[in-house]
XYZ file of C-alpha atoms in Angstrom:
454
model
C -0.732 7.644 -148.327
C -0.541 7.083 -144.464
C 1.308 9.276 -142.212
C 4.653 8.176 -142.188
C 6.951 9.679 -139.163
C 10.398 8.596 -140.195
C 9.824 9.698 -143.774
C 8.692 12.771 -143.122
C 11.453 13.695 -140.376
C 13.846 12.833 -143.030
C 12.245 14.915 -145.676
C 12.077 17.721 -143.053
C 16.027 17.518 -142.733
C 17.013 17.484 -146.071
C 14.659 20.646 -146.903
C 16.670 22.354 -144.018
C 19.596 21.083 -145.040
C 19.220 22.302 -148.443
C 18.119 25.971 -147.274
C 21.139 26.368 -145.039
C 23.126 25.220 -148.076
C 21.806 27.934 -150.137
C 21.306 30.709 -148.035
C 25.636 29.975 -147.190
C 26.151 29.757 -151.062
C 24.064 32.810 -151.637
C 22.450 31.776 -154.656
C 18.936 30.042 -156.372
C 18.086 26.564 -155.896
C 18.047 24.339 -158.881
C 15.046 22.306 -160.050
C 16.389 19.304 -157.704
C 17.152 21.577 -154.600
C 13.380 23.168 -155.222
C 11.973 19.852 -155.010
C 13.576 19.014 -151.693
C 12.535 22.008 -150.068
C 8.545 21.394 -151.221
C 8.717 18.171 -149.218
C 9.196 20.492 -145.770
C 5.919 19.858 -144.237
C 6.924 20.977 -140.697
C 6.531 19.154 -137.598
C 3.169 18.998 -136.513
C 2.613 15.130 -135.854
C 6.165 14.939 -134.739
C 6.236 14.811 -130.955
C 9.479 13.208 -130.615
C 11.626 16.375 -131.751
C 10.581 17.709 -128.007
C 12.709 15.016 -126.381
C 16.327 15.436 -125.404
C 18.682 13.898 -128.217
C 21.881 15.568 -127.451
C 23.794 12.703 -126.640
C 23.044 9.062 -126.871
C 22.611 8.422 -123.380
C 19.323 10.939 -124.026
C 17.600 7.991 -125.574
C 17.145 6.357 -122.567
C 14.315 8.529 -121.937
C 12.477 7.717 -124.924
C 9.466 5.726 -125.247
C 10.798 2.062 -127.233
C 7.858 2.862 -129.639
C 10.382 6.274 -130.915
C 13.280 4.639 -130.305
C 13.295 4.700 -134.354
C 13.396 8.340 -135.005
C 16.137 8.918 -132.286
C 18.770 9.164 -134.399
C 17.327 11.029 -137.308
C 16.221 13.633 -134.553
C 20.128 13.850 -133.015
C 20.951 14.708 -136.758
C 18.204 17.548 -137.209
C 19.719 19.008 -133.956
C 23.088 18.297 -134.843
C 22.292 20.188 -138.267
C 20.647 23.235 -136.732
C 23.374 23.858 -134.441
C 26.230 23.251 -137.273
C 24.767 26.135 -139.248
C 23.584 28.672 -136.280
C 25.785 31.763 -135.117
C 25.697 30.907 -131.503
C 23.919 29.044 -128.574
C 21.160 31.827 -128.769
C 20.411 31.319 -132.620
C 20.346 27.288 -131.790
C 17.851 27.874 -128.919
C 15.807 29.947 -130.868
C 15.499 27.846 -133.953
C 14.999 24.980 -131.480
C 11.851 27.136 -129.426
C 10.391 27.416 -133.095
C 10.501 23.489 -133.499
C 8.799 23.245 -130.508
C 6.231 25.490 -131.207
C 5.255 24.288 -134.455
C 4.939 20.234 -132.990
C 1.530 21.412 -132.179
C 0.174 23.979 -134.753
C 2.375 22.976 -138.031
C -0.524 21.179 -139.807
C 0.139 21.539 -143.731
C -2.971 21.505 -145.962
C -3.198 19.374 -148.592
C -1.999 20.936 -152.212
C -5.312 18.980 -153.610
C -7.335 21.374 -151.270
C -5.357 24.715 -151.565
C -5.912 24.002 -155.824
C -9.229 23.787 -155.547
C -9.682 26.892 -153.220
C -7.835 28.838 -155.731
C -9.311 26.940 -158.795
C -12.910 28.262 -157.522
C -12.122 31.939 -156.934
C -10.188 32.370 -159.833
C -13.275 30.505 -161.491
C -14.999 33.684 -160.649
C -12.508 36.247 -161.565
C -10.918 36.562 -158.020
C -7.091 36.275 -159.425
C -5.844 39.073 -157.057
C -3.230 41.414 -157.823
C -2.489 41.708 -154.147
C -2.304 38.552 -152.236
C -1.416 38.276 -148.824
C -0.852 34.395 -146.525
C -0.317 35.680 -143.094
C 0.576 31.979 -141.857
C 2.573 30.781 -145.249
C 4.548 27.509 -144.166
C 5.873 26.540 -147.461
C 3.429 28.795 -149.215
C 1.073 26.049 -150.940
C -1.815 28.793 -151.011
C 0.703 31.503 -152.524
C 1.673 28.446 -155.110
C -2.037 28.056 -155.690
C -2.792 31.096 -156.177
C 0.271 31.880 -158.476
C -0.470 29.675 -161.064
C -3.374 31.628 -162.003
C -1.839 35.534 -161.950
C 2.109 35.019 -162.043
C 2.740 38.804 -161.963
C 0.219 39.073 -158.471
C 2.605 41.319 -155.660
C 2.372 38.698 -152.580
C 3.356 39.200 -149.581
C 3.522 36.590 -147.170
C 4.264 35.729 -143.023
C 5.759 33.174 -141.720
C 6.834 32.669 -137.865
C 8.877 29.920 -137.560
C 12.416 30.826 -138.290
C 13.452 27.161 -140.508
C 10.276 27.239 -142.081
C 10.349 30.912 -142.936
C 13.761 30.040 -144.372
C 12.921 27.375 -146.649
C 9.917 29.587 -147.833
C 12.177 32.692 -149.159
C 14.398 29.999 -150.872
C 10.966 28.754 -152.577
C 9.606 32.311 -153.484
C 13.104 34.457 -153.187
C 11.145 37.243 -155.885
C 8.419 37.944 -153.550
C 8.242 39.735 -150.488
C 8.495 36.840 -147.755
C 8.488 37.688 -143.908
C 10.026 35.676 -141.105
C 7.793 37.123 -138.659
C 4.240 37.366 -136.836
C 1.173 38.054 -138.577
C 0.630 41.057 -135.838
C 3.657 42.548 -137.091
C 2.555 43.485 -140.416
C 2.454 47.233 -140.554
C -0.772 49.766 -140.562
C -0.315 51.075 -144.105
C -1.280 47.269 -145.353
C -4.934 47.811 -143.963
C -7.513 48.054 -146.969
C -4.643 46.876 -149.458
C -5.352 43.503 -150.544
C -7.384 41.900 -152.974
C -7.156 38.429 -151.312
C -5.979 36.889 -148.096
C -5.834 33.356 -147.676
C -4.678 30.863 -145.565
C -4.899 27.993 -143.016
C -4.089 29.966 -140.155
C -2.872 28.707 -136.496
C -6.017 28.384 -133.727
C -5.616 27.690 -129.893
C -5.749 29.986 -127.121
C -2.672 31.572 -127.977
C -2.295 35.439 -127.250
C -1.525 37.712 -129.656
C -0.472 41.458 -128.667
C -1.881 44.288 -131.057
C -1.647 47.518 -129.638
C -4.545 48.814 -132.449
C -6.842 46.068 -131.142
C -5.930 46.590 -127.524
C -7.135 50.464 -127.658
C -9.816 49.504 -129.514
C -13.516 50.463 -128.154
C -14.882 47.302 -129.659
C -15.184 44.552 -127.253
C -15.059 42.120 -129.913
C -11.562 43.378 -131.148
C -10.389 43.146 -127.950
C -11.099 39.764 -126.831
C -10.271 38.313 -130.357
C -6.933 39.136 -128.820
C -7.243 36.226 -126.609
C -7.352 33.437 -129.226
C -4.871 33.264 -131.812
C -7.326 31.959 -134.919
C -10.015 35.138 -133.703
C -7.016 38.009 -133.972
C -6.537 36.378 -138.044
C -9.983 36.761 -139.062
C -10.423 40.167 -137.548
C -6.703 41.392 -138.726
C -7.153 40.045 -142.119
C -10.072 41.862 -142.352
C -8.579 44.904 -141.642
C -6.064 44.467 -144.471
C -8.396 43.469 -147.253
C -9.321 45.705 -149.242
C -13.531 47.012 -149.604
C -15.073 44.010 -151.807
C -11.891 41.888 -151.393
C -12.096 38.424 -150.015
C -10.770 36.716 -147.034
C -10.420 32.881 -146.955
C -9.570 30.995 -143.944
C -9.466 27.464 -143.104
C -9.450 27.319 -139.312
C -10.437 25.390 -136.559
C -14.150 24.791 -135.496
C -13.179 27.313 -132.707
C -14.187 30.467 -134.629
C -17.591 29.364 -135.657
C -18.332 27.125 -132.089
C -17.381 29.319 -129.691
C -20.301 30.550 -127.290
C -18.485 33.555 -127.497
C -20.338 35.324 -130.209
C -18.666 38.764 -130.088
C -15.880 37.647 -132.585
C -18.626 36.672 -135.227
C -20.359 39.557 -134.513
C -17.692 41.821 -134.955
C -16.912 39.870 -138.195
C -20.362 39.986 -140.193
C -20.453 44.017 -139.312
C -18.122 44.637 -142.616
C -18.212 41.481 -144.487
C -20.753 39.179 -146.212
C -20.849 35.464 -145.579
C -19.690 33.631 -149.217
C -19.162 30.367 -147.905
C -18.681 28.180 -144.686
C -17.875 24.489 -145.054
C -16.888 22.325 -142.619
C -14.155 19.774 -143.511
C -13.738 16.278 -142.280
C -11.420 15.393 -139.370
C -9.035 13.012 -141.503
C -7.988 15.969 -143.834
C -4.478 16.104 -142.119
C -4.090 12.380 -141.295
C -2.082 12.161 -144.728
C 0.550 15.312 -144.134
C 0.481 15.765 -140.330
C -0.987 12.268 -138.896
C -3.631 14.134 -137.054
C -7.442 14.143 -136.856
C -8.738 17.569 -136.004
C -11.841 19.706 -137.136
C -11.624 22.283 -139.392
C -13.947 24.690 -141.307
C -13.144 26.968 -144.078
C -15.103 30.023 -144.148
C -14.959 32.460 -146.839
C -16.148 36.288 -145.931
C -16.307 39.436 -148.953
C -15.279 42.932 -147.026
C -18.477 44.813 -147.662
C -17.769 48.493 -145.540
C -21.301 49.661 -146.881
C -23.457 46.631 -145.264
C -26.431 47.408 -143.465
C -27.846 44.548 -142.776
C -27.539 40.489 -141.703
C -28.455 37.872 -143.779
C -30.326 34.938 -142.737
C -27.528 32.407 -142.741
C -25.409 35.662 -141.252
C -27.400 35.557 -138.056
C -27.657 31.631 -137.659
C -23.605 31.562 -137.963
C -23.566 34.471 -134.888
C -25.974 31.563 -133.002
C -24.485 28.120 -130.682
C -27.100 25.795 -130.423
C -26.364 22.900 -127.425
C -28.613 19.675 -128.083
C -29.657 19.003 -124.146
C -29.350 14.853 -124.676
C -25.992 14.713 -126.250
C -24.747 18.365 -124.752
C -23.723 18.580 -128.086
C -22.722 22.036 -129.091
C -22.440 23.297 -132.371
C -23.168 26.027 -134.895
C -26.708 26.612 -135.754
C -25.818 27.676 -139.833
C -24.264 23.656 -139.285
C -27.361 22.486 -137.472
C -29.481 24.438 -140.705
C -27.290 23.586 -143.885
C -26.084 19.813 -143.096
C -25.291 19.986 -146.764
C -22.648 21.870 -146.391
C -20.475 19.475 -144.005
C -17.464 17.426 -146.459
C -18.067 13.924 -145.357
C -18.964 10.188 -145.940
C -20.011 9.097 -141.899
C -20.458 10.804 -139.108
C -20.593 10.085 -135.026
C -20.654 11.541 -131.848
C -17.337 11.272 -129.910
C -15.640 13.670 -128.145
C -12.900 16.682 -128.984
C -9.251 17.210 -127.940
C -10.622 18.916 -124.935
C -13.187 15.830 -123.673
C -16.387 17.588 -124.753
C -19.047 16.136 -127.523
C -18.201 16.663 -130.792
C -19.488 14.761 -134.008
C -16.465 13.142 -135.979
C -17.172 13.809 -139.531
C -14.544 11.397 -141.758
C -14.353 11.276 -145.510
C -13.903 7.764 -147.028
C -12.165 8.871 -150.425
C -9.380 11.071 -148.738
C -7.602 13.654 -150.385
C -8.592 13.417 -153.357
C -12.921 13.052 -152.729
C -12.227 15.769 -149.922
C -11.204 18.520 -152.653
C -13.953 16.961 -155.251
C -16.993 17.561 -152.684
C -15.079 21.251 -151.653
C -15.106 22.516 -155.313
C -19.056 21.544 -155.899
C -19.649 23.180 -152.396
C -17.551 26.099 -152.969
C -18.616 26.619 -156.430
C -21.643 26.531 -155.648
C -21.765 29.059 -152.443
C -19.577 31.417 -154.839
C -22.366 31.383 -157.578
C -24.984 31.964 -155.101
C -23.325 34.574 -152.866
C -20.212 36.055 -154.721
C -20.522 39.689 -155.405
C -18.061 40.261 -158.503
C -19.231 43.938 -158.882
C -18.655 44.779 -155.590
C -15.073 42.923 -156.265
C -14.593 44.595 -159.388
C -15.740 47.610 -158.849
C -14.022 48.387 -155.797
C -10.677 47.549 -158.013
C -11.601 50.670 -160.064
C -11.783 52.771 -156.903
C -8.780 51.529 -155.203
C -7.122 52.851 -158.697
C -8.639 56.383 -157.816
C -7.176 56.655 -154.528
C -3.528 56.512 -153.125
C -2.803 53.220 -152.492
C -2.941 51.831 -148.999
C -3.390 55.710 -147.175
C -6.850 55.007 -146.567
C -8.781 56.107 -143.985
C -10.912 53.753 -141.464
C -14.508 54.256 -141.265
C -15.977 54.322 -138.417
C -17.561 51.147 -137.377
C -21.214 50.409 -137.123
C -22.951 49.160 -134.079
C -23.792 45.466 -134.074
C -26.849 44.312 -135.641
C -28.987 41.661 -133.585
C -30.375 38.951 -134.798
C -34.018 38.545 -134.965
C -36.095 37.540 -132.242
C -37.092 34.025 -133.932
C -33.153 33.137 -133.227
C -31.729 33.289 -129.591
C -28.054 33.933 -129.270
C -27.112 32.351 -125.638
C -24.027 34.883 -124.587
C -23.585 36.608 -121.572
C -21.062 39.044 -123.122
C -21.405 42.480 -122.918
C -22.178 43.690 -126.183
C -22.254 47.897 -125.515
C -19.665 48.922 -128.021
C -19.078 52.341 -129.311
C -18.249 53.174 -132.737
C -14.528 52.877 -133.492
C -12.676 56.227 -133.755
C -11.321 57.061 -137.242
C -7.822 56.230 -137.826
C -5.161 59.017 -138.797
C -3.288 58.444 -141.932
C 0.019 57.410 -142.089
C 2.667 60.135 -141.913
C 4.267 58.404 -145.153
C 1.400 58.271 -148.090
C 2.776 55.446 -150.473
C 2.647 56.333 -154.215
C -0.706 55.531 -156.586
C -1.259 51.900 -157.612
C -0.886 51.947 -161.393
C -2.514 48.485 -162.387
C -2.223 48.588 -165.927
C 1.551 49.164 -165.980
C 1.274 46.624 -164.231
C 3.750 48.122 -161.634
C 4.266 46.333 -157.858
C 4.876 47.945 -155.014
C 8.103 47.069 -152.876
C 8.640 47.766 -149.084
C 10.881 50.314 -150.523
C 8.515 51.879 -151.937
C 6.456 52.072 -149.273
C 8.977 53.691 -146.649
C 10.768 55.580 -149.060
């Protein structure tokens, strides 16, 4: 189904609408109320929510071809403000509108199945799950259906969305805050973190990462979809898996430190990259994506071939094409039905990959892929096992190990970086001065912020 602006404002305002409803009634939503909040799919794709609609004399500032969703976007304002304490909760909630007009890009519940389908395919159904940028939480639905009972724990920034999401999942523990703010006792703690997380060259402030000796840590500081790989690293757990679908910015960057930093303490499972139309349905964008699939491994000593190509940019000096030499290597592993070369949001080459069946042949080519890279690459006893251990230790008190130096690839494969690259083991981390209590899996107990702080 084709992007459709005025039906998915609408939907947007009654899934707010319902939220405020319930949060001033202070009670569940029924099976009718659920299903209008699922239809939030924020406002990426929906530019004209950044134009003045206070009054109707605003709409003479619109272009004629919005004109249409002027009066749907007075009401969403009108709404907000009815149900916000004062001017300074309205301009808030309004600043997270804003904000999410260019990074709110929903995936598709056909792809977040299959994601979850194929790990749980292979035993991954987590006990601990944790969706640093939730939205709605389609992942932590996903993920859900195949371990009810997992202890989630989810972020989300934007204050209406974060809203609607603790109406959706009011038993879990849902946060209407920044991914940076989750606190140090979380590192090593979950089993699986997952998400489509926001990219752009958006700052994020970590004071861990800032004092860190690595230069990778600190520069992944810089771009918003770097800091998520490296932080949800930190808070997965040794054999756990991380699953991200990001932009092409993590794997195409010349700047290899990020990468480097990454494939230190994790083994490759799977990269894919996914066709530009995979939002045109919920966000009525084209934009490339990859998702990329890494298994904490704090014992590794070594790269693996397809390890060292994915540290490596490759430019083609016809087409100053620039990509990623595991891309260049495996074209097998690109989701797609044609192909050109065009250009990116930023004016540079970049092929176009689109896929011809959609939704629905998108998630059918992901699970053979996926599958596939799982059965090859997928180290369940190094999952499983490290479940046993985490059982043997206090849960979450765990100490950092210092970090080994980077590994270079081998002299066959040039890296072209001019980065410095002397980095210093980092310093082992003190525990926390509050050691939460022992994970007791098969009571089956979950642990509560409450229980964590005491």
């Amino acid at each position: 189904m084709a992007f459709n602006c005025k039906q998915r404002l609408r939907d947007n305002i009654e899934a707010i609408r319902t939220a405020f409803t319930l949060e001033r009634e202070r009670r569940a939503a029924t099976p009718e109320e659920r299903a209008l909040l699922q239809k939030y799919c924020g406002f990426g794709g929906l530019k004209c929510i950044l134009n003045p609609a206070r009054e109707l004399t605003d709409a003479v500032h619109w272009a004629k071809s919005d004109l249409e969703l002027f009066a749907p976007t007075a009401e969403l304002h009108r709404l907000v403000r009815g149900n916000s304490k004062d001017d300074t909760q309205y301009k808030r909630y309004v600043d997270s509108l804003k904000a999410s007009v260019l990074t709110a890009f929903y995936t598709p519940k056909e792809i977040t199945d299959t994601i979850a389908d194929v790990l749980a395919d292979y035993g991954v159904r987590p006990a601990r799950m944790l969706e640093p940028s939730a939205g709605v939480g389609v992942f932590v639905d996903a993920v859900l259906r195949h371990n009810p009972d997992a202890d989630v724990m989810a972020f989300e920034k934007d204050l209406l969305t974060g809203t609607i999401l603790r109406q959706l999942h009011p038993d879990k523990k849902m946060r209407i805050d920044g991914f940076e703010k989750i606190e140090k006792p979380f590192n090593n703690y979950f089993d699986l973190v997952v998400s489509n997380i926001p990219f752009g060259d958006i700052a994020v402030f970590d004071a861990g990462f800032q004092r860190s000796e690595s230069f990778g840590r600190r520069s992944a500081q810089k771009a918003i979809h770097n800091y998520f790989f490296l932080k949800g690293l930190d808070t997965v757990r040794d054999g756990g898996i991380v699953a991200f679908i990001t932009s092409q910015g993590v794997l195409n960057s010349t700047k290899t430190s990020v990468r480097d930093e990454l494939f230190r303490q994790a083994n490759l499972v799977s990269a894919i990259r996914l066709p530009n139309n995979l939002f045109s349905d919920n966000a009525g964008t084209e934009v490339g994506s990859d998702l990329i699939v890494l298994q904490k491994n704090l014992r590794k000593t070594e790269l693996s071939q397809d390890e060292r190509l994915m540290t490596v940019i490759q430019t083609d000096t016809k087409t100053n094409l620039t990509d990623n030499a595991y891309f260049i290597s495996h074209p097998e592993r690109i989701v797609h039905t044609t192909a050109k070369l065009d250009t990116d949001p930023y004016g540079k080459p970049a092929m176009v990959y689109t896929h011809e069946g959609k939704t629905a042949g998108i998630a059918e080519d992901l699970r053979r892929m996926l599958d596939e890279d799982c059965h090859m690459r997928l180290a369940m006893r190094l999952y499983s096992g490290a479940i046993g251990q985490a059982g043997e230790r206090k849960a979450v008190a765990v100490e950092a190990k210092p970090e080994q130096p980077a590994m270079k690839p081998e002299a066959t494969i040039t890296a072209r970086t001019e980065e410095a690259r002397t980095e210093k083991p980092q310093p082992i981390e003190e525990k926390p001065e509050i050691e939460p209590r022992k994970p007791n899996y098969q009571a089956g107990v979950q642990l509560s912020l409450l229980d964590l702080w005491g």
